[in-house]
Coordinates of C-alpha atoms and ligand atoms in Angstrom, one line a residue:
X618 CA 6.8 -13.8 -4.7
X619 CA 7.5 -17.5 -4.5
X620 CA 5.5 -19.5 -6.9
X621 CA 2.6 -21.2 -4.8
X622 CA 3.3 -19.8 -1.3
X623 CA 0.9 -16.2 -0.5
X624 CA 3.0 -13.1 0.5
X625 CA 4.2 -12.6 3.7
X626 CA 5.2 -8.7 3.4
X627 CA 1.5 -8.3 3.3
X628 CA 1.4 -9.8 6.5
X629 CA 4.1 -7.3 8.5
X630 CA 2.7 -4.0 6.8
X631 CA -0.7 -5.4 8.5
X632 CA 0.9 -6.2 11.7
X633 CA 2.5 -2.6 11.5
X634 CA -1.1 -0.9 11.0
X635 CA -2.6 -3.0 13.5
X636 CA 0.3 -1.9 15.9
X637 CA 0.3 1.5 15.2
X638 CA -3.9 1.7 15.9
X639 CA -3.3 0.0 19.5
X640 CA -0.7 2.6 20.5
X641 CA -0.9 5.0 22.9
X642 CA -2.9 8.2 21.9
X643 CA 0.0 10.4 21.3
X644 CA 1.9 7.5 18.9
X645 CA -1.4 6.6 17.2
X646 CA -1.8 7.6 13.9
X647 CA -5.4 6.3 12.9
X648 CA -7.9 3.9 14.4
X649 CA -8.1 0.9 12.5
X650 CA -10.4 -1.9 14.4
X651 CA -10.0 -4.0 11.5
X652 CA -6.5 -4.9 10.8
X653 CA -5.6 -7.3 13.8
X654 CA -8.4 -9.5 12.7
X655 CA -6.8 -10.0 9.3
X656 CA -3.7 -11.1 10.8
X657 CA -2.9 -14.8 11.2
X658 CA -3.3 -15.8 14.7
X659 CA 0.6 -15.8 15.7
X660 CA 0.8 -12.0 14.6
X661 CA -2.5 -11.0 16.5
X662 CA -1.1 -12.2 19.8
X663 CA 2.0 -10.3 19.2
X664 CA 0.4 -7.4 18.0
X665 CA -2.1 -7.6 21.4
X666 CA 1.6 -8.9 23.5
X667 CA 2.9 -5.7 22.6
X668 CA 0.3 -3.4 22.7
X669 CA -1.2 -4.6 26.4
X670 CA 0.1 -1.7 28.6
X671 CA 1.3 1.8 26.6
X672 CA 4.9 1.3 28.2
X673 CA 5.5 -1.9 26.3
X674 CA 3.9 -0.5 23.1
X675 CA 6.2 2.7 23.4
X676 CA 9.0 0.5 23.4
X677 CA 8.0 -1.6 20.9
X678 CA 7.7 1.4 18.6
X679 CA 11.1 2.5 19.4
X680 CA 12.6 -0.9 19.1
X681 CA 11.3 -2.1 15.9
X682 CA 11.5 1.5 14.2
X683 CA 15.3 0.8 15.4
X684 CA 16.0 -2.9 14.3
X685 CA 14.4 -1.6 10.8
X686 CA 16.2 1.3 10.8
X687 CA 13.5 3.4 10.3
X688 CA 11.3 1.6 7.4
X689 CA 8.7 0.3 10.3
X690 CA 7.6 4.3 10.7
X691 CA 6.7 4.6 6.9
X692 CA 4.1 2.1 6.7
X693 CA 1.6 3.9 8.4
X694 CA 2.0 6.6 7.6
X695 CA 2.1 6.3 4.3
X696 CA -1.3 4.5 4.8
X697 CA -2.7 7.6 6.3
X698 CA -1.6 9.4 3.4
X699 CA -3.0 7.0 0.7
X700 CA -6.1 7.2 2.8
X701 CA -6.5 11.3 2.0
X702 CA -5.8 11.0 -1.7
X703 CA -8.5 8.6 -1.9
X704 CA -11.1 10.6 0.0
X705 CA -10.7 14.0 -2.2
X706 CA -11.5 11.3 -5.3
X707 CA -14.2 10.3 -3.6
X708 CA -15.2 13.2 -2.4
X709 CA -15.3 14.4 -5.9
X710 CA -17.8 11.5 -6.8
X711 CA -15.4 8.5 -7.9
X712 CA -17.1 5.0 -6.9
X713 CA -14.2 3.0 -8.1
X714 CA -11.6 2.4 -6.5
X715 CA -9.0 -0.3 -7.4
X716 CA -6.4 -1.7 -4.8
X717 CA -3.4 -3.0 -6.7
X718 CA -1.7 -5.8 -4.7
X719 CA -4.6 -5.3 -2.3
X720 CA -2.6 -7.7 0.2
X721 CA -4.4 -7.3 3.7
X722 CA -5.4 -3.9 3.2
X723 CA -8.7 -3.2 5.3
X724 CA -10.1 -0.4 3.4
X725 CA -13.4 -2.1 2.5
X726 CA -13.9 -3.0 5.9
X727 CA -12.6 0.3 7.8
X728 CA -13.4 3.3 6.0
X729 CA -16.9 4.7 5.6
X730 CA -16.5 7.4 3.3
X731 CA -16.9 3.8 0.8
X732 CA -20.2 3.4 1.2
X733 CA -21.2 4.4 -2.0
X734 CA -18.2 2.8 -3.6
X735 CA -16.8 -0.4 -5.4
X736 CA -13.9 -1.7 -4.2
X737 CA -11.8 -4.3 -6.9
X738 CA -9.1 -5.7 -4.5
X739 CA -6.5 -7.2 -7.8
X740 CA -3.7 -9.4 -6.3
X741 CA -1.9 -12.7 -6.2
X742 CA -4.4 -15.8 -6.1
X743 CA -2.6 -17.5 -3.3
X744 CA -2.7 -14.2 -1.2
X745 CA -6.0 -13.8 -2.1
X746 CA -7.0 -17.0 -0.4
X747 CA -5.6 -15.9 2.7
X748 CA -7.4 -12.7 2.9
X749 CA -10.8 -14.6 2.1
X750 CA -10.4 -16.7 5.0
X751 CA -9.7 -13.8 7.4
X752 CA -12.5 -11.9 6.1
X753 CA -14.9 -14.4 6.5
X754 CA -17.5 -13.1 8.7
X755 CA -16.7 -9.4 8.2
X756 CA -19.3 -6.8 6.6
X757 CA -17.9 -4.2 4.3
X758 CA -18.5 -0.9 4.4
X759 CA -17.8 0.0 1.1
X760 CA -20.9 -0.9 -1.2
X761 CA -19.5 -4.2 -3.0
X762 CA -16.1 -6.1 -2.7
X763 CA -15.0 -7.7 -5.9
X764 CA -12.0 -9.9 -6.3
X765 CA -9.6 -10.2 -9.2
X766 CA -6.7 -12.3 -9.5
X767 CA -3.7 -11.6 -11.0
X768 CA 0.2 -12.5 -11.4
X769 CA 1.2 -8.8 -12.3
X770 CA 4.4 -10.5 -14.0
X771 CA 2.2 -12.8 -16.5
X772 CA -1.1 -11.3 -16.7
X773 CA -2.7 -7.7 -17.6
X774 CA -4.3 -5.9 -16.1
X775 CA -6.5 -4.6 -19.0
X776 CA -8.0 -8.5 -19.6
X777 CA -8.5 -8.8 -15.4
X778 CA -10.0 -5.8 -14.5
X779 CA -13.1 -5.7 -16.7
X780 CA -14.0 -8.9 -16.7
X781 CA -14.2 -8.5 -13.1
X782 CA -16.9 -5.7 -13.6
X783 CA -14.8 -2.4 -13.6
X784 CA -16.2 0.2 -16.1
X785 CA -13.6 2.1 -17.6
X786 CA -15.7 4.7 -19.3
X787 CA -16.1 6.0 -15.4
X788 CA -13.6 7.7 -12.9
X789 CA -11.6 5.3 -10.8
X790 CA -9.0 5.8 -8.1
X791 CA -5.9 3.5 -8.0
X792 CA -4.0 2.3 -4.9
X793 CA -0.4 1.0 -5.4
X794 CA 1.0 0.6 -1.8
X795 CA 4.2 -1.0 -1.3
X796 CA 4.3 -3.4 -3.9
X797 CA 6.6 -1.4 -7.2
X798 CA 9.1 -2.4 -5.5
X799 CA 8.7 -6.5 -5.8
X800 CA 8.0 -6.1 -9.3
X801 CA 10.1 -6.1 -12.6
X802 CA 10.2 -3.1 -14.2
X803 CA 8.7 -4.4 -17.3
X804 CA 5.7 -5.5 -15.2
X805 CA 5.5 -1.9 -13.8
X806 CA 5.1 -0.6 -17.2
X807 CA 2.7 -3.3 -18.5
X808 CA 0.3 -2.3 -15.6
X809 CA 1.2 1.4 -16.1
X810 CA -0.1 0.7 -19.9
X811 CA -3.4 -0.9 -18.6
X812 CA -4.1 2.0 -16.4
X813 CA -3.7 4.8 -18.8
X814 CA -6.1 2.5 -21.1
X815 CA -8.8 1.8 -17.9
X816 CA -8.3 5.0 -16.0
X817 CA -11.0 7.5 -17.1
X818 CA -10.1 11.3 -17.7
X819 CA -10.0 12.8 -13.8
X820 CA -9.2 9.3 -12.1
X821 CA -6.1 9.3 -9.5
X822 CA -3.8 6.9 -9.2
X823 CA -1.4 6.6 -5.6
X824 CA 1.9 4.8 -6.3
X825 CA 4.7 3.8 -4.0
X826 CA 7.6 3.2 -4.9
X827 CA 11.4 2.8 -3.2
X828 CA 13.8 5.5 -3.9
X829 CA 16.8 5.0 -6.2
X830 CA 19.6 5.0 -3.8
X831 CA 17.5 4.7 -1.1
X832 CA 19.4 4.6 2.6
X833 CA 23.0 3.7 2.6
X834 CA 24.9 0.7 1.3
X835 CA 24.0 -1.3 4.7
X836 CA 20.4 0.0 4.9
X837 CA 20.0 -1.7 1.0
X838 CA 22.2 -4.6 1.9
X839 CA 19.3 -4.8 5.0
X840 CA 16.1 -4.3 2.8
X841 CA 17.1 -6.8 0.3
X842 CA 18.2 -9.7 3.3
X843 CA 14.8 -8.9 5.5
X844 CA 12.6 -9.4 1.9
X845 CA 14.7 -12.4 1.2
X846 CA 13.8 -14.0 4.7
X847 CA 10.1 -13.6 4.0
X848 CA 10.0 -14.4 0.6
X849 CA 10.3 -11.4 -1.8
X850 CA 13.1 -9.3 -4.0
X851 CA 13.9 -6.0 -3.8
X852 CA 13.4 -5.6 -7.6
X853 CA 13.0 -2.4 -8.6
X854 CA 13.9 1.5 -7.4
X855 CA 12.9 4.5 -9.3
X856 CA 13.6 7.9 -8.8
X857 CA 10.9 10.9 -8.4
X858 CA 11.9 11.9 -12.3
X859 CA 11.9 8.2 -13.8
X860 CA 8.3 7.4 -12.0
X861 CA 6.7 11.1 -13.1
X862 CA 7.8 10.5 -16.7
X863 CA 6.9 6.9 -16.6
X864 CA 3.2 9.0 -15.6
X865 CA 3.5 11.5 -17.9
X866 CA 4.2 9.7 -20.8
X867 CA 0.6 7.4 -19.8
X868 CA -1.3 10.8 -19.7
X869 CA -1.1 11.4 -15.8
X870 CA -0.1 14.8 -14.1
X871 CA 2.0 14.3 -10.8
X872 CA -0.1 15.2 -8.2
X873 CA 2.3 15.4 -5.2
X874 CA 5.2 13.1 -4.7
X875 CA 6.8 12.9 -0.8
X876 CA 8.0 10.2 1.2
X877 CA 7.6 9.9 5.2
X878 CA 9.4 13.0 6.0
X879 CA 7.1 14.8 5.2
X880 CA 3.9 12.6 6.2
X881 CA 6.3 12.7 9.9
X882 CA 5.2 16.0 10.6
X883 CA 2.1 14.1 11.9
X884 CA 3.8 12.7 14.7
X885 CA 5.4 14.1 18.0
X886 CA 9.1 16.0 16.8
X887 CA 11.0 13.3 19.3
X888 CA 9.5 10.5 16.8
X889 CA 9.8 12.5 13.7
X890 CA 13.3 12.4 13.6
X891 CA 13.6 8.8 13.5
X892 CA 11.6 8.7 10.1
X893 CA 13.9 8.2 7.2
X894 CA 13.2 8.6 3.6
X895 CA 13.2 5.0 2.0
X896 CA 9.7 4.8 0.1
X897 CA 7.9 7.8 -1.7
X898 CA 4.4 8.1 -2.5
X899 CA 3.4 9.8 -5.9
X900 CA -0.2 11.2 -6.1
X901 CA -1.1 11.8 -10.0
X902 CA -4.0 12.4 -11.8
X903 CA -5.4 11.2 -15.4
X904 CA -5.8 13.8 -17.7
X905 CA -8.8 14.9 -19.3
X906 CA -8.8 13.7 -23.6
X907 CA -8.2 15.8 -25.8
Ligands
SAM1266 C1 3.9 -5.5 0.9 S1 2.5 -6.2 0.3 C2 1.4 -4.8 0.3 C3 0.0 -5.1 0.4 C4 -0.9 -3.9 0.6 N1 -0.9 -3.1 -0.6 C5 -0.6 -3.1 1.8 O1 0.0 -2.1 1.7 O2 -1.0 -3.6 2.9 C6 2.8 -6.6 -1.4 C7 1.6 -7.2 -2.1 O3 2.0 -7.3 -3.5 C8 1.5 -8.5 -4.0 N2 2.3 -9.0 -5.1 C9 3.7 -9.1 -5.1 N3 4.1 -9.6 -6.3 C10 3.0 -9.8 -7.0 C11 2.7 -10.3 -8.3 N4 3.7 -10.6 -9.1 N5 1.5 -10.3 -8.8 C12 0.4 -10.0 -8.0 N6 0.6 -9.5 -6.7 C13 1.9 -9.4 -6.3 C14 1.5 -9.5 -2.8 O4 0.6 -10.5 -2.9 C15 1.2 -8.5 -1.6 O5 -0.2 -8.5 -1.4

């Protein structure tokens, strides 16, 4: 991230989610009434330009998944999917869960199966601003909201997190969406080391992460220019055997790892095809001590 200046990739996977809960019934992939307020007011108005009659929206779809060659399709999808990992830990009786580069994710605000829960949203300080302001006003639905700062390149995770009120001696359940890939790999591993000291035996952590090699030469040469325009670095790829023994070696079984060809299967076989594999999500759970 630029020093001082809040992220603005936080701002287009928001716009995306927003976009893809307006769409027409047979496009849409989750309802979620909450992300178009988080967006500043220039990227509500588009959101609402392009979402006003299903025609426009259906072209919208088709022309950004296009211009993006494919990435725009992921990043709901992979939301969806994040969303289901976290419901089985809660199902099973987790009440923490911890939202890594939280961004403008609405989960506090949009899912109900919180209510019980605590939700640590850990991220950038200047993004963090930005998300207070557009949340003025709205009531969570998880039990309690709890905001940690942190610079994951500087800071660790294991000094932030409990002095923010997170119990470690109690299951948790980690989100890490779309943010590995902005980070050095040494600050992937520092925050890999916090979790396997904070995560509690049972406690599941989500992690994406971009694919070694991912797309071709001019798909790479397009990632890397479109982060560059809004203020990040492609930083870091892994591949499914690097991150699982990254996780193994911390204490975590691997879970499930796919990418959005196989979360695509949710959407109509015209649109499913369009879907390419650039981003992989790796489900993985803590182990139980010896
Ligand atoms: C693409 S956004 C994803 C936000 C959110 N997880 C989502 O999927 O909507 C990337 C997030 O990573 C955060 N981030 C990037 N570099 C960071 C750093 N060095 N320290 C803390 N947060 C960072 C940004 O502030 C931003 O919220």
């Amino acid at each position: 991230m630029r020093a001082g200046s809040r992220s603005r990739t936080s701002d287009w996977v928001a716009a995306l989610r927003a976009l893809y809960s307006e769409v027409p019934d047979e496009l849409r992939l989750a309802r979620d009434d909450v992300a178009v307020s988080l967006l500043s007011p220039g990227l509500a108005a588009l959101v609402r330009g392009l979402t006003v009659r299903p025609g426009v929206a259906r072209a919208a779809h088709r022309l950004i998944g296009a211009t993006t060659l494919g990435l725009s399709y992921g990043v709901p999808l992979r939301t969806i999917a994040i969303d289901e990992a976290i419901v089985r830990s809660v199902t099973e009786g987790t009440r923490q869960l911890v939202l890594l580069g939280a961004g403008l994710d609405a989960r506090a605000f949009r899912m109900p199966e919180l209510a019980g829960v605590t939700v640590f949203e850990v991220d950038h300080p200047s993004t963090q601003a930005f998300k207070r302001e557009r949340t003025r006003g709205l009531v969570p639905l998880a039990e309690r909201v709890v905001s940690a700062a942190i610079d994951f390149e500087r800071d660790r995770l294991g000094e932030v997190l409990p002095n923010a009120g997170f119990d470690r001696a109690k299951p948790s359940v980690w989100v890490w969406e779309g943010v590995t890939m902005y980070l050095s790999q040494d600050a992937i591993d520092a925050t890999l080391d916090s979790l396997e000291a904070l995560a509690a035996p049972g406690s599941r952590l989500a992690v994406t992460y971009l694919k070694r090699g991912f797309g071709g030469v001019a798909t790479r040469r397009l990632g890397e220019v479109g982060a560059t325009l809004i203020g990040e670095h492609l930083r870091t790829q892994q591949s499914p055997d690097e991150l699982s023994a990254r996780l193994v070696a911390r204490d975590f079984v691997v879970e499930a790892d796919e990418s959005a060809l196989d979360w695509a299967t949710r959407w109509p076989a015209d649109d499913a095809r369009r879907v390419r594999e650039y981003e992989r999500l790796a489900v993985a759970r803590r182990r139980p001590l010896a």
